Coordinates of C-alpha atoms and ligand atoms in Angstrom, one line a residue:
X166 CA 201.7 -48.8 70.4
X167 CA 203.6 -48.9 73.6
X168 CA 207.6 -48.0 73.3
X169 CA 210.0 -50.3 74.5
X170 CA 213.6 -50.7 74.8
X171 CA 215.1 -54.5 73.3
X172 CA 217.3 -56.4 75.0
X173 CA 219.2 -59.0 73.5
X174 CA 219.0 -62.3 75.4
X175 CA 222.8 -62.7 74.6
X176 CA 224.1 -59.5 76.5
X177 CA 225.5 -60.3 79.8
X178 CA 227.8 -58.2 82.5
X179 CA 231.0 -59.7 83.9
X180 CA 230.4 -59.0 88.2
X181 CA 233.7 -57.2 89.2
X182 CA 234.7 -58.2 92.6
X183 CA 235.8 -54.5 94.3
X184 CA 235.7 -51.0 93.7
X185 CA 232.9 -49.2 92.4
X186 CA 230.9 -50.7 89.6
X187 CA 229.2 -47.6 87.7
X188 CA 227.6 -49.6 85.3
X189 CA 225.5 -52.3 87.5
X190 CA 225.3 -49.6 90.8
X191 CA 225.1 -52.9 92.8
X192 CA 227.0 -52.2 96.3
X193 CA 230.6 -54.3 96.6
X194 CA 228.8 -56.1 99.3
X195 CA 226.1 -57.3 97.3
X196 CA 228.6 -58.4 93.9
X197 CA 230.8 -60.3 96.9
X198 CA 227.2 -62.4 97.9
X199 CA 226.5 -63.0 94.2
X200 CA 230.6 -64.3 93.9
X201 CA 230.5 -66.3 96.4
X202 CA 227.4 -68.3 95.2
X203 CA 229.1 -69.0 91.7
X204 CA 227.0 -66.1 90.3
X205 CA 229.5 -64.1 88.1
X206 CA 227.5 -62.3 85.6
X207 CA 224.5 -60.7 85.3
X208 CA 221.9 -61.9 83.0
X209 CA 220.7 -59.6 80.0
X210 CA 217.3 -59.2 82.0
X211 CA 219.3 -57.5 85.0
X212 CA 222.0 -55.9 82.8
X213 CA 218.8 -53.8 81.9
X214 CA 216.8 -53.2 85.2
X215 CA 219.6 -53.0 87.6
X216 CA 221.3 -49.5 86.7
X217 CA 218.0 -48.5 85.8
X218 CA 215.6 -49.2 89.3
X219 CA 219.5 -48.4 91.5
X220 CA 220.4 -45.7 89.8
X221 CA 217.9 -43.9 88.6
X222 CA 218.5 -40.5 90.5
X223 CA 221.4 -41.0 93.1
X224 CA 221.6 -37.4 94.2
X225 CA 218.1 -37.9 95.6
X226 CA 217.1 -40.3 99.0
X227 CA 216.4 -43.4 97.0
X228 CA 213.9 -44.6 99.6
X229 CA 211.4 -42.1 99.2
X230 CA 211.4 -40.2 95.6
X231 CA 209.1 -37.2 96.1
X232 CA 210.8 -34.6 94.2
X233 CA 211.8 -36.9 90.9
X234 CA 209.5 -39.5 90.9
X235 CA 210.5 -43.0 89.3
X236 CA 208.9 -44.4 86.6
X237 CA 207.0 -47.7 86.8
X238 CA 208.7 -50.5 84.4
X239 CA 207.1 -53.7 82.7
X240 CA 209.5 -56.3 81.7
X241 CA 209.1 -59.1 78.9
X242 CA 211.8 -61.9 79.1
X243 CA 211.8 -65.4 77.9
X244 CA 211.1 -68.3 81.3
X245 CA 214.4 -69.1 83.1
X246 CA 216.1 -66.1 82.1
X247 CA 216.9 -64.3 85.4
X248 CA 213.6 -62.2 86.3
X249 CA 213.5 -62.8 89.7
X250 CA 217.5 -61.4 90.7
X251 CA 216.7 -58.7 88.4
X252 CA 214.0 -57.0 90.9
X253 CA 215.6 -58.8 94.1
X254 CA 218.8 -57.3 93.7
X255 CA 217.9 -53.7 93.3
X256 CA 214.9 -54.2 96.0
X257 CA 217.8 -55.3 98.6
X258 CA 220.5 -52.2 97.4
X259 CA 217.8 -49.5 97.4
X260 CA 216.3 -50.8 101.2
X261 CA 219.1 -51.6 102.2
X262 CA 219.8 -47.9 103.1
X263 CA 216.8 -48.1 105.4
X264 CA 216.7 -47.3 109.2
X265 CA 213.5 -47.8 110.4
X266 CA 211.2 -51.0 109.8
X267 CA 208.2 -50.3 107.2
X268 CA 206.6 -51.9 104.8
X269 CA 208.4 -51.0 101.9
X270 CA 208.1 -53.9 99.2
X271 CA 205.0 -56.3 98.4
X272 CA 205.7 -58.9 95.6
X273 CA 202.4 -60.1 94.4
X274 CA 202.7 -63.7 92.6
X275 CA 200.2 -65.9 91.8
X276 CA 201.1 -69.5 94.1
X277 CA 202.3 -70.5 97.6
X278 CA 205.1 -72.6 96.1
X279 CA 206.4 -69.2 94.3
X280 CA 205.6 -67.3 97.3
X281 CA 208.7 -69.7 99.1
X282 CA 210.8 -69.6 96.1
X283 CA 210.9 -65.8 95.9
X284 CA 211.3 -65.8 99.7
X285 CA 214.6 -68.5 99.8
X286 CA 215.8 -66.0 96.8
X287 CA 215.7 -62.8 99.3
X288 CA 217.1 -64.7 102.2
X289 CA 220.2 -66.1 99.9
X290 CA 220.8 -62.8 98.2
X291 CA 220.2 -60.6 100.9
X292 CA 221.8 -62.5 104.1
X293 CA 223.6 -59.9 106.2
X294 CA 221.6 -57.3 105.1
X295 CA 219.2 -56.7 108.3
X296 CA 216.1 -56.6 106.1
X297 CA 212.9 -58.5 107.5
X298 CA 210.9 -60.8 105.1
X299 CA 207.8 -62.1 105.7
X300 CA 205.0 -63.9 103.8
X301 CA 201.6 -64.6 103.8
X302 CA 199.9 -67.4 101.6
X303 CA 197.2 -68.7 104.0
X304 CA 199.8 -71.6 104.8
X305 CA 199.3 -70.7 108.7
X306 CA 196.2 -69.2 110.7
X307 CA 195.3 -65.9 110.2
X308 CA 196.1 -64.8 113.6
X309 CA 200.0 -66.5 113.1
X310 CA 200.3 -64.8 110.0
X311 CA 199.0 -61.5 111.8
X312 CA 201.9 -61.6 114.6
X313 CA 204.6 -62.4 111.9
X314 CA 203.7 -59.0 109.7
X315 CA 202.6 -56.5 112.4
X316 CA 203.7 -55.1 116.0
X317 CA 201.1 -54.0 117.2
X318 CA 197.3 -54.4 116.6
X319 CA 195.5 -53.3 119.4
X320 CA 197.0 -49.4 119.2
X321 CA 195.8 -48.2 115.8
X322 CA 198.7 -46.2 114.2
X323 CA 198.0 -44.1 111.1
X324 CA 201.2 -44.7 110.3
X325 CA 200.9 -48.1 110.9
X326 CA 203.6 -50.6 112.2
X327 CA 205.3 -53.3 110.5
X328 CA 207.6 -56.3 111.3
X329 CA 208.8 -56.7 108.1
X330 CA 210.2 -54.9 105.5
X331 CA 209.4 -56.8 102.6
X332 CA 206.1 -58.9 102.2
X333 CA 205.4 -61.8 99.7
X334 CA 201.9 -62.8 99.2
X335 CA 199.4 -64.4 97.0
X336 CA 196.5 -61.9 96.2
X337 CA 193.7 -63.4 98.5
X338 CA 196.0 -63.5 101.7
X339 CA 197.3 -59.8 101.0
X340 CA 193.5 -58.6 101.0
X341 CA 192.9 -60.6 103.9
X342 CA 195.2 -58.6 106.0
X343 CA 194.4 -55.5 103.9
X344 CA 191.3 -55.4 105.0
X345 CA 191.4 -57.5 108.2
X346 CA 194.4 -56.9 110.3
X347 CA 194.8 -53.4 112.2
X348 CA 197.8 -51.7 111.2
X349 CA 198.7 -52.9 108.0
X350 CA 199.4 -50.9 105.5
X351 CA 200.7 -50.0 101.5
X352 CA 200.9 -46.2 102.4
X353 CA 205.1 -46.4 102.6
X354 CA 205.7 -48.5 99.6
X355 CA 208.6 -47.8 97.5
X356 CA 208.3 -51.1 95.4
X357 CA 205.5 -53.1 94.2
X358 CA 206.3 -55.9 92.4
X359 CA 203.7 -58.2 90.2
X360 CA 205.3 -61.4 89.0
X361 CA 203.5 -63.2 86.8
X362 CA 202.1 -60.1 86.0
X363 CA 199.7 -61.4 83.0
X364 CA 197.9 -64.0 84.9
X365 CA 197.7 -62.0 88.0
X366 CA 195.9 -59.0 86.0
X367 CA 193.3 -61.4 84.7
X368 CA 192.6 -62.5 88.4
X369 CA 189.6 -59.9 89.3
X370 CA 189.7 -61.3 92.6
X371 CA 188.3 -59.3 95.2
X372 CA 189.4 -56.3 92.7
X373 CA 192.5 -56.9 94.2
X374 CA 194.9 -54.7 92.3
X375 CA 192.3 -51.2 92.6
X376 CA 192.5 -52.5 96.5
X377 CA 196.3 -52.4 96.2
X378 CA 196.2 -49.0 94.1
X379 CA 194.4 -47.3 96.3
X380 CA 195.7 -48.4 99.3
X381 CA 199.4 -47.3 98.3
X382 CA 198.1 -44.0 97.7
X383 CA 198.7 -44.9 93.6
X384 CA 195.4 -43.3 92.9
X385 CA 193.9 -40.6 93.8
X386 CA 190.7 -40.0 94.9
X387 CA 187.9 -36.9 94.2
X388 CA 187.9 -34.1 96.4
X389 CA 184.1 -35.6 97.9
X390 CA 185.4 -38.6 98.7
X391 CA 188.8 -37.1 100.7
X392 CA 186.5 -35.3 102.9
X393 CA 183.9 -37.9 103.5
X394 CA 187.2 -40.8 103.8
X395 CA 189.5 -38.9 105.9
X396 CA 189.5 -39.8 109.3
X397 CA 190.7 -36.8 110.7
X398 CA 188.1 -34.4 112.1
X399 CA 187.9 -31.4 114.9
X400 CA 188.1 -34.8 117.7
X401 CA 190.8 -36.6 115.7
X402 CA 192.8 -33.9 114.4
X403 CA 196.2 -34.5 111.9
X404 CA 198.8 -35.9 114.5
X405 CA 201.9 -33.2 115.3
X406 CA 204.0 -36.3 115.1
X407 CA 203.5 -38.1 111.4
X408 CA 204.3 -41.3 110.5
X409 CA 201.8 -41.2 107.5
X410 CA 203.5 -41.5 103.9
X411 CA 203.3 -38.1 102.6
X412 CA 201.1 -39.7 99.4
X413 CA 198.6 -41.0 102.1
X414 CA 198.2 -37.8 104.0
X415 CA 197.5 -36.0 100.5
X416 CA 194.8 -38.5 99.7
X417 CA 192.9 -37.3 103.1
X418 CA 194.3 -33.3 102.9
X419 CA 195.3 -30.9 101.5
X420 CA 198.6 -30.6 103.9
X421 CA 201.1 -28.3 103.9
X422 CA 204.7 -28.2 104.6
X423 CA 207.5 -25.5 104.8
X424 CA 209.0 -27.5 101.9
X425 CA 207.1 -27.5 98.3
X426 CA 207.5 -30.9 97.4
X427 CA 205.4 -33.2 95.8
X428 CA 203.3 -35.4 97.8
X429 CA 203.2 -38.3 95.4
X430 CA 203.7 -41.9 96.5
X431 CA 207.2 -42.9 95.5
X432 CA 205.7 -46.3 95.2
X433 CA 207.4 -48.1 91.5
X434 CA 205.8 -51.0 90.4
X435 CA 207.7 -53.7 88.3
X436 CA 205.8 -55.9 86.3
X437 CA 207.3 -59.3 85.4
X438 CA 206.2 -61.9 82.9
X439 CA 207.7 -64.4 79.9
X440 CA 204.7 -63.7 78.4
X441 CA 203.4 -59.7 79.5
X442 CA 200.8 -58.8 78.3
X443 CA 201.4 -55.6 76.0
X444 CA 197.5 -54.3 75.7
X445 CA 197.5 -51.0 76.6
X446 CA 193.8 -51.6 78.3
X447 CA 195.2 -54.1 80.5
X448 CA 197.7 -52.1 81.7
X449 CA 195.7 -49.4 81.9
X450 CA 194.1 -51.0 84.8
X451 CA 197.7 -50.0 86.6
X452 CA 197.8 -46.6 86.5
X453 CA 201.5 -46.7 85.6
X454 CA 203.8 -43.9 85.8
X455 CA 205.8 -42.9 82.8
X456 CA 206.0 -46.8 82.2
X457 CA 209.3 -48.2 80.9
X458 CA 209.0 -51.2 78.9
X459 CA 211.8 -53.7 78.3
X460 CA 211.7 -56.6 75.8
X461 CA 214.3 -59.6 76.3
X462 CA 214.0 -60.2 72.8
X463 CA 216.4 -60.2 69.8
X464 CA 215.1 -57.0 67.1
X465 CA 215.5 -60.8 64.5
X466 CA 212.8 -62.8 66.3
X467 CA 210.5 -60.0 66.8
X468 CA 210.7 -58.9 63.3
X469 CA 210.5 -55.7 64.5
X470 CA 212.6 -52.7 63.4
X471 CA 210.8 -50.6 65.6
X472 CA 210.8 -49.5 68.9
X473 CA 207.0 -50.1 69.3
X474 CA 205.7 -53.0 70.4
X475 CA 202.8 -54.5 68.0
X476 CA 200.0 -55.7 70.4
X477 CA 198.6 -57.2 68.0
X478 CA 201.1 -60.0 66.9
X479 CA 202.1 -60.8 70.5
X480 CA 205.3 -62.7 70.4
X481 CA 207.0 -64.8 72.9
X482 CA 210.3 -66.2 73.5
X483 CA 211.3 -69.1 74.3
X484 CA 214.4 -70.2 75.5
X485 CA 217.7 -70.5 72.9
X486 CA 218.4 -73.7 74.5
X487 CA 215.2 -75.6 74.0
X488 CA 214.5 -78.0 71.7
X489 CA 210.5 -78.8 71.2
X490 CA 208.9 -81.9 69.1
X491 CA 205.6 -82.3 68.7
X492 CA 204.8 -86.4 68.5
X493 CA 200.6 -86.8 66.9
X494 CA 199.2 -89.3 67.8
X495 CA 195.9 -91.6 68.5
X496 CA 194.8 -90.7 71.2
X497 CA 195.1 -94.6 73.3
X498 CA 198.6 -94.3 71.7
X499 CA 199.7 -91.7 74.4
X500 CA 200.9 -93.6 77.5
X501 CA 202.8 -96.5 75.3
X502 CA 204.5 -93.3 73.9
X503 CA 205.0 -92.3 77.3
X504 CA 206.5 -95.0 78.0
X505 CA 208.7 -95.0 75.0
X506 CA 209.9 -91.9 76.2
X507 CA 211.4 -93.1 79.8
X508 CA 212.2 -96.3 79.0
X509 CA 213.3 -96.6 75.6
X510 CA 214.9 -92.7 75.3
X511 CA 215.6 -92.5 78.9
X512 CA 214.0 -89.2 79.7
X513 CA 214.7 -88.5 83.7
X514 CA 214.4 -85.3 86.1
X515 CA 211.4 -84.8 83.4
X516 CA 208.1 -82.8 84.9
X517 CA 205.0 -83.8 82.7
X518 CA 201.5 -82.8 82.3
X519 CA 198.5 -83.6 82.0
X520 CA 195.2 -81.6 82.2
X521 CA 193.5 -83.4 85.2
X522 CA 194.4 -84.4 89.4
X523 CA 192.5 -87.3 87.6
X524 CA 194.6 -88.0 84.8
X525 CA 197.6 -87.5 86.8
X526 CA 196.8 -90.4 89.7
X527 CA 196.0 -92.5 86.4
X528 CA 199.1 -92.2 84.6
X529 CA 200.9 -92.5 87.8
X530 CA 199.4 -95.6 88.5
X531 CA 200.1 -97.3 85.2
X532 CA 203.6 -96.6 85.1
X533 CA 203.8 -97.7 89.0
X534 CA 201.8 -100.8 87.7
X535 CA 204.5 -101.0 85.0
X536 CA 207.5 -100.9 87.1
X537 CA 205.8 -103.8 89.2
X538 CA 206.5 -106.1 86.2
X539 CA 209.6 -104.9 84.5
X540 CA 211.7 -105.5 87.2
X541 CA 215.2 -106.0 84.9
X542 CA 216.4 -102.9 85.7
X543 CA 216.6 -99.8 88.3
X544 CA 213.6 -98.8 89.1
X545 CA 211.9 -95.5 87.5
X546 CA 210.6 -93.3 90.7
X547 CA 207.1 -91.3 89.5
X548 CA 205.2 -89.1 91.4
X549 CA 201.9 -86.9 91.3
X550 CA 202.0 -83.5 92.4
X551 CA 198.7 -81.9 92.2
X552 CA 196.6 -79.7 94.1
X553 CA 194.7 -82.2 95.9
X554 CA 197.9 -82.6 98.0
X555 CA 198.1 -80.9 101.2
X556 CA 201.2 -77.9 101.4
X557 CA 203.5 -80.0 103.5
X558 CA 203.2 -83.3 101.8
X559 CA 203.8 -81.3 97.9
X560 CA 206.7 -79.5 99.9
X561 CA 208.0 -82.8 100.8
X562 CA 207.2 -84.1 96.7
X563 CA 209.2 -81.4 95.4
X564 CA 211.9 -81.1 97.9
X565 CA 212.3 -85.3 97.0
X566 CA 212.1 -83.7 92.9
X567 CA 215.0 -81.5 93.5
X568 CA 217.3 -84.0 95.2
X569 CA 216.5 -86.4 92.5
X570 CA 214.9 -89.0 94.6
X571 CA 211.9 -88.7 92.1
X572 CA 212.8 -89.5 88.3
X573 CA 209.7 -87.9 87.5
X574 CA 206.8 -85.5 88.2
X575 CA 203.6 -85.8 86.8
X576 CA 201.3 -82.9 87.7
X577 CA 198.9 -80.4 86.6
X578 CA 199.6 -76.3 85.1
X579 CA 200.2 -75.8 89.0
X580 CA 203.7 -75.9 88.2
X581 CA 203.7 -74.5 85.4
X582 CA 204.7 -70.6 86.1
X583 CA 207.6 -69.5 87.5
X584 CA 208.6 -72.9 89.1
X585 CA 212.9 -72.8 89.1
X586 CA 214.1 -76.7 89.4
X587 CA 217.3 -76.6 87.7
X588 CA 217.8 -79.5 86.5
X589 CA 214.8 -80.6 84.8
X590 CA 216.0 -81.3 81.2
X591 CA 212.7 -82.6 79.8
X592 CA 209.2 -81.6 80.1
X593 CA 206.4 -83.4 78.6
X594 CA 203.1 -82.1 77.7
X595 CA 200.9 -85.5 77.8
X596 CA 197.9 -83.5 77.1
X597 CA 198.8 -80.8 74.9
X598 CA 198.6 -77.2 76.3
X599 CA 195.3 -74.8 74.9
X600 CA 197.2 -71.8 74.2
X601 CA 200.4 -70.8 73.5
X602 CA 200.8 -69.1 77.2
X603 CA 200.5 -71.8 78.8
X604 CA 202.8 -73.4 76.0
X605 CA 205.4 -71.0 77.0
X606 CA 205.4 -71.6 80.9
X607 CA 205.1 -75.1 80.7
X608 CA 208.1 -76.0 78.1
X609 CA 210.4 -72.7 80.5
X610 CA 210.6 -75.5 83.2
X611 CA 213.2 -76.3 81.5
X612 CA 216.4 -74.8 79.4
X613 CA 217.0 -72.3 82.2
X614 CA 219.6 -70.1 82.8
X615 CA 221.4 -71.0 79.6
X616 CA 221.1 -74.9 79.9
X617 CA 220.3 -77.4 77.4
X618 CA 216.1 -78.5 77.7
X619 CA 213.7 -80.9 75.6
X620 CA 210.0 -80.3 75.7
X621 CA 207.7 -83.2 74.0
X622 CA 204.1 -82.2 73.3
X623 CA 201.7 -85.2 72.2
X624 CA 199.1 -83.9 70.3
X625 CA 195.9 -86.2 69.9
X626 CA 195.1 -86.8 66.1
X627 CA 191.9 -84.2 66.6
X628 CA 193.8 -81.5 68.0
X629 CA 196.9 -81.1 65.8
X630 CA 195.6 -78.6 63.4
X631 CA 194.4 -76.6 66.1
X632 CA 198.1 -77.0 67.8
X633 CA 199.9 -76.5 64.8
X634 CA 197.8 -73.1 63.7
X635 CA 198.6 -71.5 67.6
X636 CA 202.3 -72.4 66.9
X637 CA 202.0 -70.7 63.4
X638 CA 200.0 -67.5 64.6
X639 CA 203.5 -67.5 66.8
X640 CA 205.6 -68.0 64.4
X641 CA 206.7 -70.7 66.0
X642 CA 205.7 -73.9 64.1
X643 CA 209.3 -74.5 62.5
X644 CA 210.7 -74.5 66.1
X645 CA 208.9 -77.4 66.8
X646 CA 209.9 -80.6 65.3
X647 CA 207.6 -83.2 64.1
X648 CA 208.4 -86.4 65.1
X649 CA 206.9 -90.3 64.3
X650 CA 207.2 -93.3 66.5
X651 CA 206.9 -96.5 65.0
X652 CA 205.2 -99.8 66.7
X653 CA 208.4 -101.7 66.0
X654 CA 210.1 -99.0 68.1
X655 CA 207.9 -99.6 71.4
X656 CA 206.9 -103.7 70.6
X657 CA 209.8 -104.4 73.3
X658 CA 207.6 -102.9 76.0
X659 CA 204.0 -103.7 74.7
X660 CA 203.7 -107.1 77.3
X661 CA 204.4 -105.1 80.2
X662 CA 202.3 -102.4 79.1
X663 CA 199.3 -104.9 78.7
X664 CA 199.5 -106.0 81.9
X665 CA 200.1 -102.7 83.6
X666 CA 196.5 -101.7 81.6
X667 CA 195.0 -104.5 82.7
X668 CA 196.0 -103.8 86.6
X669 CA 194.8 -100.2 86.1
X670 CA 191.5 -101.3 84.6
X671 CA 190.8 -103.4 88.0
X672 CA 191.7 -100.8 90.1
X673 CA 189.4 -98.4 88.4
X674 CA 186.4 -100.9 88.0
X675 CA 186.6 -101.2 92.0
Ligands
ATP64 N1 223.2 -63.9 86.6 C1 222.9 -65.2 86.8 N2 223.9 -66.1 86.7 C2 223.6 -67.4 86.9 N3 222.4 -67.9 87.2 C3 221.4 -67.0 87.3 C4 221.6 -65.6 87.1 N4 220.4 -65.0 87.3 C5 219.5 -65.9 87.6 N5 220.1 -67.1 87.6 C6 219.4 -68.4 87.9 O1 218.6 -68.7 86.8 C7 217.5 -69.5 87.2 C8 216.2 -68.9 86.6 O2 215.9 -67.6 87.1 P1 214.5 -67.2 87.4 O3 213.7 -68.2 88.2 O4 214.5 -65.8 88.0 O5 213.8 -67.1 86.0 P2 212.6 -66.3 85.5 O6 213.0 -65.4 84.4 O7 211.8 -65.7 86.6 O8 211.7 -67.5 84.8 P3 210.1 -67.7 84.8 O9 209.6 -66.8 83.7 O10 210.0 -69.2 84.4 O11 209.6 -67.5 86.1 C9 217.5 -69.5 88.7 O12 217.9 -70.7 89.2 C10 218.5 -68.4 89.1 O13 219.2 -68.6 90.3

């Protein structure tokens, strides 16, 4: 049983515009940014981390903690309700303090496109702050990426030397340039943030995250292997002048100073999911610190009159604001109810998926095919976004998304996590999800930030008692309403459809 603190969704914390704000500990700087872009409260999420990562000892240096060292936290709060402000905002007030240029916070998150979307978030928040973010996803060469993140590479430094401040990376990139480019390094961490924490723990790649532990001096090694590691010898002795985190030079000797203190890395890790995993094994794997767990959660829907989380019955919330049917259904039935949908209910600024690139460019093509004939009214703009796209032409898709060029978006769990596209007020599961995670993300594309959502699942005749049972294991199952469609209801659009099918049947026989 882990211990964890609740928060209910429905707390929120007017921003005051001047004076000193004790109970946020956000600077009157920062609460003037978040004004003047229409941001006047804090979500329940940030109500709970900010006061707590800010103001967690303000009589010591908040940059480097190495007489009261902070305790890691894991955080649990339903999609769409604020996660990312809640660790951007106290990353930006704590750095902001910061005189020299070091790497001082990696955020680890599973895609490129949430690599950009965390990015945009620090450069909006954090204008006029002087701190330096950079990212690294692979998008450019290696040797481009190289220049953007570090001074100098043909000088080693043990202290290394970095351009940026604060890095945002997917995992593979970030051991690319862990173990590639000269002068990176972890060793002056004071944040490490995992986003998406669940799915990124269950990516062994590379054994990323020891890589990552052991490079910001998290873990310690045996005495055998600090002697046999430590580069410093009777040629290379300790340099007079450090630039080494005091963590890092403890993991090589033991070094002394005229001041006791403890040569810990000050290095807090924030975990982030709508879905965290709460397995203490799992999270074992992190060697937390004194973790802190919070739950976005009302005590009601978790059942729970505890403060101990049951690992057992994992629970997840889902947005207030959403409301979920389930239509079942044969399973040739699904793109005339598809149809039914946009044209006949009018769902628009909808993303819905499917569990193929291959299924995708088919229903695409239908309802392209469809258009071609029903030409009575404005027409419906769809779109793939898949994978199989390169970076600039999806960047140009979703870009086209947001400024409602495109109607709709048809596309693959790609999108699925993390993904912020305000006004998407319908997402459809064509092919229903396989477990309620991936349930959870998908249907949180929608109903964020306190608005108003639908999420349509159609669930093949075969698989509904297997769909039904995951929602009831969640306690979830009344949530979801059943709904039938009747052939009367989508006769108007059956000739169209016919010859739409018969187009896409050509085209495929080719
Ligand atoms: N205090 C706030 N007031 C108004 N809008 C906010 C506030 N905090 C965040 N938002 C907005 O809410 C939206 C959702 O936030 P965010 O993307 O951080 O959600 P999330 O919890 O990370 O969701 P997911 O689990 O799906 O990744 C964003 O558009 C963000 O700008």
């Amino acid at each position: 049983m882990l211990q964890a603190e609740f928060v209910d969704p429905a707390t929120v914390l007017p921003i005051l515009p001047s004076g000193e704000d004790q109970q946020t500990g956000l600077s009157e700087k920062t609460r003037k940014k978040l004004l003047d872009l229409g941001i006047s409260e804090l979500f329940a999420v940030q109500t709970a981390l900010l006061p707590f990562i800010i103001r967690q000892n303000p009589s010591t240096s908040l940059l480097c903690e190495t007489s009261s060292l902070p305790r890691d936290v894991c955080v649990s709060a339903p999609t769409g309700s604020g996660k990312t402000l809640a660790y951007v905002l106290p990353i930006i007030e704590v750095l902001s303090s910061r005189i020299i240029t070091r790497l001082r916070t990696l955020i680890v998150v599973p895609t490129r496109d949430l690599v950009t979307q965390v990015k945009e978030t620090f450069e909006t928040v954090g204008k006029g702050r002087g701190l330096k973010v950079g990212t690294a996803t692979g998008q450019h060469s290696f040797s481009h990426e190289q220049a953007q993140l570090v001074g100098d590479i043909s000088t080693p430094m043990k202290g290394g030397s970095s351009k940026v401040d604060i890095l945002i990376c997917t995992p593979g990139r970030l051991m690319d340039h862990l173990n590639g480019t000269p002068n990176f390094t972890l060793q002056h961490l004071r944040f490490l943030v995992i986003d998406e924490a669940d799915r990124l723990l269950a990516q062994s790649f590379q054994d990323w995250l020891a890589q990552v532990l052991a490079a910001c001096g998290a873990r310690r090694r045996s005495a055998d292997k600090l002697a046999a590691s430590s580069p410093f010898n009777d040629t290379n002795p300790l340099p007079v002048c450090d630039s080494l985190s005091p963590a890092l030079l403890q993991t090589y000797v033991d070094y002394r100073t005229d001041v006791d203190e403890l040569k810990e890395t000050s290095c807090q890790k924030l975990l982030f999911s709508a879905t965290l995993t709460q397995d203490p094994g799992r999270l074992a794997s992190l060697d937390l610190r004194n973790p802190k767990y919070f739950v976005v959660q009302s005590r009601a829907e978790g059942g729970d009159k505890s403060d101990d989380l049951d690992i057992i019955s994992e629970r997840f919330t889902i947005p207030a604001t959403l409301t979920e049917y389930m239509i079942i259904c044969d399973p040739s039935q699904k793109p005339m109810i598809l149809l039914h949908l946009i044209y006949n209910l009018s769902v628009r600024s909808a993303l819905v998926f499917t569990k193929s690139s291959e299924s995708t460019s088919r229903l695409v093509r239908l309802i392209e095919f469809f258009e071609d004939v029903s030409t009575d009214r404005e027409r419906v703009v769809i779109c793939a976004y898949s994978s199989d796209l390169p970076p600039g032409e999806r960047k140009r898709i979703l870009e086209r998304f947001k400024a409602q060029q495109i109607h709709i978006l048809v596309c693959s769990d790609l999108i699925s996590r993390g993904a912020d596209i305000s006004h998407v007020s319908h997402v459809v599961s064509y092919d229903a999800p396989i477990d309620m995670r991936k349930y959870v993300h998908r249907v949180g594309r929608t109903a964020r930030a306190g608005r108003a959502g639908n999420a349509w699942t159609l669930v093949e005749e075969q698989e509904a008692r297997y769909f039904k049972g995951m929602l009831r294991e969640h306690s979830h199952l009344e949530k979801v309403k059943r709904i039938k469609i009747s052939q009367r209801e989508t006769e108007g659009l059956s000739p169209a459809y016919q010859i739409a099918l018969q187009k896409l049947k050509e085209v495929y026989a080719r």
